[in-house]
PDB file of C-alpha atoms in Angstrom:
ATOM      1  CA  MET A   1     -11.404 -14.830  11.471  1.00  0.00           C
ATOM      2  CA  LYS A   2      -9.943 -12.042  13.130  1.00  0.00           C
ATOM      3  CA  ASN A   3     -11.541 -10.515  15.583  1.00  0.00           C
ATOM      4  CA  ASN A   4     -13.064  -7.104  15.900  1.00  0.00           C
ATOM      5  CA  LYS A   5     -10.496  -4.547  17.050  1.00  0.00           C
ATOM      6  CA  SER A   6      -8.037  -6.274  14.216  1.00  0.00           C
ATOM      7  CA  GLU A   7     -10.334  -5.637  11.414  1.00  0.00           C
ATOM      8  CA  LEU A   8     -11.433  -2.243  12.649  1.00  0.00           C
ATOM      9  CA  GLU A   9      -7.001  -1.192  13.255  1.00  0.00           C
ATOM     10  CA  LYS A  10      -6.866  -2.398   9.639  1.00  0.00           C
ATOM     11  CA  VAL A  11      -9.699  -0.028   7.752  1.00  0.00           C
ATOM     12  CA  THR A  12      -8.122   2.640  10.214  1.00  0.00           C
ATOM     13  CA  LEU A  13      -4.627   1.463   8.151  1.00  0.00           C
ATOM     14  CA  GLU A  14      -6.554   0.965   4.341  1.00  0.00           C
ATOM     15  CA  HIS A  15      -9.080   4.435   4.354  1.00  0.00           C
ATOM     16  CA  GLN A  16      -5.684   6.557   6.271  1.00  0.00           C
ATOM     17  CA  ALA A  17      -4.065   5.005   3.330  1.00  0.00           C
ATOM     18  CA  ALA A  18      -6.254   5.600   1.082  1.00  0.00           C
ATOM     19  CA  LYS A  19      -7.312   9.079   1.728  1.00  0.00           C
ATOM     20  CA  LEU A  20      -3.342  10.274   1.905  1.00  0.00           C
ATOM     21  CA  PHE A  21      -3.557   8.991  -1.441  1.00  0.00           C
ATOM     22  CA  MET A  22      -6.044  10.437  -3.410  1.00  0.00           C
ATOM     23  CA  THR A  23      -4.866  14.276  -0.881  1.00  0.00           C
ATOM     24  CA  LEU A  24      -1.629  13.027  -3.179  1.00  0.00           C
ATOM     25  CA  TYR A  25      -2.836  12.660  -6.177  1.00  0.00           C
ATOM     26  CA  GLU A  26      -5.608  15.004  -6.589  1.00  0.00           C
ATOM     27  CA  ALA A  27      -2.511  18.437  -5.914  1.00  0.00           C
ATOM     28  CA  GLN A  28       0.105  16.155  -8.690  1.00  0.00           C
ATOM     29  CA  TYR A  29      -2.016  15.957 -11.068  1.00  0.00           C
ATOM     30  CA  ALA A  30      -4.993  18.538 -10.135  1.00  0.00           C
ATOM     31  CA  ILE A  31      -7.969  15.495 -10.757  1.00  0.00           C
ATOM     32  CA  PRO A  32     -10.173  15.788  -8.070  1.00  0.00           C
ATOM     33  CA  MET A  33     -10.287  12.420  -6.247  1.00  0.00           C
ATOM     34  CA  ARG A  34     -13.608  12.480  -4.057  1.00  0.00           C
ATOM     35  CA  HIS A  35     -15.821  10.592  -1.167  1.00  0.00           C
ATOM     36  CA  ILE A  36     -13.973   7.168  -0.360  1.00  0.00           C
ATOM     37  CA  TRP A  37     -16.024   4.111   1.308  1.00  0.00           C
ATOM     38  CA  HIS A  38     -14.909   0.841   2.163  1.00  0.00           C
ATOM     39  CA  ASN A  39     -16.881  -2.253   0.537  1.00  0.00           C
ATOM     40  CA  GLN A  40     -16.326  -6.431   1.210  1.00  0.00           C
ATOM     41  CA  PRO A  41     -13.702  -8.443   0.555  1.00  0.00           C
ATOM     42  CA  ALA A  42     -14.820  -9.375  -2.851  1.00  0.00           C
ATOM     43  CA  LYS A  43     -14.181  -5.684  -4.472  1.00  0.00           C
ATOM     44  CA  PRO A  44     -10.970  -3.683  -3.626  1.00  0.00           C
ATOM     45  CA  ASP A  45     -10.903  -2.819   0.198  1.00  0.00           C
ATOM     46  CA  VAL A  46     -11.909   1.435  -0.761  1.00  0.00           C
ATOM     47  CA  SER A  47     -14.300   2.557  -3.967  1.00  0.00           C
ATOM     48  CA  CYS A  48     -13.778   6.628  -4.383  1.00  0.00           C
ATOM     49  CA  TYR A  49     -14.645   8.950  -7.806  1.00  0.00           C
ATOM     50  CA  ARG A  50     -11.336   9.963 -10.182  1.00  0.00           C
ATOM     51  CA  ASN A  51     -13.204  13.267 -11.950  1.00  0.00           C
ATOM     52  CA  GLY A  52     -16.406  11.693 -11.731  1.00  0.00           C
ATOM     53  CA  HIS A  53     -15.684   8.166 -12.104  1.00  0.00           C
ATOM     54  CA  LYS A  54     -15.486   5.464 -10.261  1.00  0.00           C
ATOM     55  CA  LEU A  55     -12.294   3.833  -8.909  1.00  0.00           C
ATOM     56  CA  ASP A  56     -11.857   1.004  -6.278  1.00  0.00           C
ATOM     57  CA  LEU A  57      -8.753   1.211  -5.088  1.00  0.00           C
ATOM     58  CA  GLU A  58      -6.465  -1.938  -3.550  1.00  0.00           C
ATOM     59  CA  ILE A  59      -4.415  -0.358  -0.513  1.00  0.00           C
ATOM     60  CA  ALA A  60      -1.317  -2.170   0.960  1.00  0.00           C
ATOM     61  CA  HIS A  61       0.755  -1.770   3.294  1.00  0.00           C
ATOM     62  CA  LEU A  62       5.236  -2.572   2.352  1.00  0.00           C
ATOM     63  CA  TYR A  63       6.082  -3.512   5.084  1.00  0.00           C
ATOM     64  CA  GLY A  64       9.814  -4.480   6.354  1.00  0.00           C
ATOM     65  CA  SER A  65       9.241  -7.379   8.820  1.00  0.00           C
ATOM     66  CA  GLU A  66       6.685  -8.596  11.220  1.00  0.00           C
ATOM     67  CA  THR A  67       8.482  -7.387  13.618  1.00  0.00           C
ATOM     68  CA  GLU A  68       8.272  -4.366  11.972  1.00  0.00           C
ATOM     69  CA  ALA A  69       4.558  -4.681  11.160  1.00  0.00           C
ATOM     70  CA  MET A  70       3.650  -4.502  14.566  1.00  0.00           C
ATOM     71  CA  ALA A  71       6.266  -2.060  15.982  1.00  0.00           C
ATOM     72  CA  VAL A  72       4.943   0.896  13.551  1.00  0.00           C
ATOM     73  CA  LEU A  73       1.386  -0.876  14.670  1.00  0.00           C
ATOM     74  CA  GLY A  74       1.887   0.301  17.983  1.00  0.00           C
ATOM     75  CA  ARG A  75       1.537  -2.990  19.659  1.00  0.00           C
ATOM     76  CA  SER A  76       3.811  -4.500  22.271  1.00  0.00           C
ATOM     77  CA  LEU A  77       7.101  -5.775  21.490  1.00  0.00           C
ATOM     78  CA  SER A  78       9.605  -7.588  23.463  1.00  0.00           C
ATOM     79  CA  ILE A  79      12.981  -7.626  23.701  1.00  0.00           C
ATOM     80  CA  GLU A  80      13.404 -10.148  21.688  1.00  0.00           C
ATOM     81  CA  MET A  81      11.685  -8.445  19.017  1.00  0.00           C
ATOM     82  CA  GLU A  82      13.323  -4.939  19.640  1.00  0.00           C
ATOM     83  CA  GLN A  83      17.190  -6.720  18.936  1.00  0.00           C
ATOM     84  CA  ALA A  84      15.247  -8.442  15.235  1.00  0.00           C
ATOM     85  CA  ILE A  85      14.262  -4.404  14.055  1.00  0.00           C
ATOM     86  CA  ALA A  86      17.825  -3.113  15.501  1.00  0.00           C
ATOM     87  CA  GLN A  87      19.489  -6.461  13.622  1.00  0.00           C
ATOM     88  CA  MET A  88      16.995  -5.672  10.460  1.00  0.00           C
ATOM     89  CA  ALA A  89      18.033  -2.236  10.451  1.00  0.00           C
ATOM     90  CA  GLU A  90      21.971  -3.031   9.513  1.00  0.00           C
ATOM     91  CA  SER A  91      21.538  -5.603   7.540  1.00  0.00           C
ATOM     92  CA  ASP A  92      21.043  -5.369   3.352  1.00  0.00           C
ATOM     93  CA  SER A  93      18.076  -2.768   2.587  1.00  0.00           C
ATOM     94  CA  ALA A  94      18.080  -3.190  -0.704  1.00  0.00           C
ATOM     95  CA  ILE A  95      17.565  -7.228  -0.270  1.00  0.00           C
ATOM     96  CA  ARG A  96      15.165  -6.441   2.087  1.00  0.00           C
ATOM     97  CA  LEU A  97      13.493  -4.107  -0.278  1.00  0.00           C
ATOM     98  CA  LYS A  98      13.484  -5.684  -3.075  1.00  0.00           C
ATOM     99  CA  ASN A  99      12.472  -9.385  -1.427  1.00  0.00           C
ATOM    100  CA  ALA A 100       9.070  -7.442   0.405  1.00  0.00           C
ATOM    101  CA  LEU A 101       7.532  -5.578  -2.444  1.00  0.00           C
ATOM    102  CA  GLY A 102       8.353  -8.343  -4.773  1.00  0.00           C
ATOM    103  CA  ARG A 103       6.239 -10.119  -2.240  1.00  0.00           C
ATOM    104  CA  LEU A 104       4.037  -7.953  -2.288  1.00  0.00           C
ATOM    105  CA  LEU A 105       3.282  -7.485  -5.601  1.00  0.00           C
ATOM    106  CA  ASN A 106       3.249 -11.171  -6.776  1.00  0.00           C
ATOM    107  CA  ASN A 107       0.397 -11.914  -3.106  1.00  0.00           C
ATOM    108  CA  LYS A 108      -1.944  -9.055  -5.032  1.00  0.00           C
ATOM    109  CA  ALA A 109      -1.255 -10.707  -8.176  1.00  0.00           C
ATOM    110  CA  ASN A 110      -3.238 -13.892  -8.053  1.00  0.00           C
ATOM    111  CA  LYS A 111      -6.268 -12.070  -6.723  1.00  0.00           C
ATOM    112  CA  ARG A 112      -9.556 -11.193  -8.215  1.00  0.00           C
ATOM    113  CA  TYR A 113     -11.598  -8.846  -8.091  1.00  0.00           C
ATOM    114  CA  ASP A 114     -15.350  -7.846  -8.667  1.00  0.00           C
ATOM    115  CA  SER A 115     -14.928  -4.408  -9.961  1.00  0.00           C
ATOM    116  CA  GLN A 116     -14.541  -2.541 -13.898  1.00  0.00           C
ATOM    117  CA  GLN A 117     -11.248  -0.462 -12.615  1.00  0.00           C
ATOM    118  CA  VAL A 118      -9.246  -1.040 -10.154  1.00  0.00           C
ATOM    119  CA  TRP A 119      -5.688   1.093  -8.774  1.00  0.00           C
ATOM    120  CA  LEU A 120      -3.107  -0.829  -5.830  1.00  0.00           C
ATOM    121  CA  VAL A 121      -1.970   1.780  -3.886  1.00  0.00           C
ATOM    122  CA  ILE A 122       0.910   0.870  -1.892  1.00  0.00           C
ATOM    123  CA  ARG A 123       2.073   2.626   1.470  1.00  0.00           C
ATOM    124  CA  ASN A 124       5.479   1.855   2.521  1.00  0.00           C
ATOM    125  CA  ALA A 125       4.944   2.352   6.168  1.00  0.00           C
ATOM    126  CA  SER A 126       8.625   1.514   7.161  1.00  0.00           C
ATOM    127  CA  SER A 127      11.632   4.467   8.040  1.00  0.00           C
ATOM    128  CA  CYS A 128      13.445   2.014   6.791  1.00  0.00           C
ATOM    129  CA  TRP A 129      13.375   2.775   3.166  1.00  0.00           C
ATOM    130  CA  THR A 130      14.003   6.247   1.572  1.00  0.00           C
ATOM    131  CA  GLN A 131      11.902   7.552  -1.638  1.00  0.00           C
ATOM    132  CA  ASP A 132      15.840   6.629  -3.888  1.00  0.00           C
ATOM    133  CA  ASP A 133      15.313   3.060  -2.229  1.00  0.00           C
ATOM    134  CA  LEU A 134      12.468   2.578  -3.285  1.00  0.00           C
ATOM    135  CA  GLN A 135      13.117   3.950  -6.891  1.00  0.00           C
ATOM    136  CA  SER A 136      15.496   1.948  -6.683  1.00  0.00           C
ATOM    137  CA  ALA A 137      14.656  -1.427  -5.817  1.00  0.00           C
ATOM    138  CA  LEU A 138      11.262  -0.524  -8.365  1.00  0.00           C
ATOM    139  CA  SER A 139      14.096  -1.861 -11.684  1.00  0.00           C
ATOM    140  CA  ASP A 140      14.420  -5.077  -9.754  1.00  0.00           C
ATOM    141  CA  ILE A 141      11.115  -6.115  -9.822  1.00  0.00           C
ATOM    142  CA  PRO A 142       9.448  -7.937 -12.539  1.00  0.00           C
ATOM    143  CA  ILE A 143       5.407  -7.500 -12.599  1.00  0.00           C
ATOM    144  CA  ALA A 144       3.836  -9.846 -13.120  1.00  0.00           C
ATOM    145  CA  GLU A 145       2.382  -9.654 -16.848  1.00  0.00           C
ATOM    146  CA  GLN A 146      -1.101 -10.938 -15.759  1.00  0.00           C
ATOM    147  CA  HIS A 147      -3.198  -9.103 -12.769  1.00  0.00           C
ATOM    148  CA  PRO A 148      -5.968  -7.132 -12.183  1.00  0.00           C
ATOM    149  CA  PHE A 149      -4.547  -3.613 -11.254  1.00  0.00           C
ATOM    150  CA  LYS A 150      -4.696  -0.352 -14.022  1.00  0.00           C
ATOM    151  CA  GLU A 151      -2.301   0.981 -12.508  1.00  0.00           C
ATOM    152  CA  ILE A 152      -0.119   1.016  -8.883  1.00  0.00           C
ATOM    153  CA  TRP A 153       1.404   3.687  -6.827  1.00  0.00           C
ATOM    154  CA  LEU A 154       3.474   3.775  -4.407  1.00  0.00           C
ATOM    155  CA  ILE A 155       2.864   6.616  -1.521  1.00  0.00           C
ATOM    156  CA  ALA A 156       6.768   6.437  -1.070  1.00  0.00           C
ATOM    157  CA  ASP A 157       6.640   6.647   3.461  1.00  0.00           C
ATOM    158  CA  PHE A 158       4.112   6.597   5.831  1.00  0.00           C
ATOM    159  CA  TYR A 159       2.521   9.882   5.939  1.00  0.00           C
ATOM    160  CA  GLY A 160       3.265  10.901   2.522  1.00  0.00           C
ATOM    161  CA  ASN A 161       5.441  13.293   2.476  1.00  0.00           C
ATOM    162  CA  ASN A 162       7.448  11.434  -0.074  1.00  0.00           C
ATOM    163  CA  GLY A 163       5.102  12.160  -3.530  1.00  0.00           C
ATOM    164  CA  LEU A 164       3.933   9.517  -4.741  1.00  0.00           C
ATOM    165  CA  ILE A 165       5.121   6.799  -7.771  1.00  0.00           C
ATOM    166  CA  LYS A 166       3.585   4.687 -10.329  1.00  0.00           C
ATOM    167  CA  ILE A 167       4.666   1.654 -10.266  1.00  0.00           C
ATOM    168  CA  PHE A 168       2.591   0.034 -13.202  1.00  0.00           C
TER     169      PHE A 168
END
């Protein structure tokens, strides 16, 4: 079982990503998204209202590696970990992106939720991948035929500066 600090960190990241998604979605489509709250594990991470109708959001973060995730989360890194991040930056970014995104989508496709309408929101937390990289990778990423999501969205960067990409 996770400790309280890491669980709080996870919930905070999910909440931030949900708020960011709602802000970007509302700005892009002029459809109001309001009032979010966090759910228990049987439900998607966050619930909100989209144009007055309840919508559940499953939140995921896309990282280049576990070491990169630790760096993004502000964890202290050993010299070896810093070297691993430097080597990662020199490796084939497109292959790493396709593998990471494909793995994330496959993992989420197998989940089941107690919800009528669930959207998957993925926030790109890697500084290695740009919006163009993400767009290019999507053409090669198969999406499972059976998954629980009505829509799948990608926030192109950690802060939302490059907007949203609709995947499905």
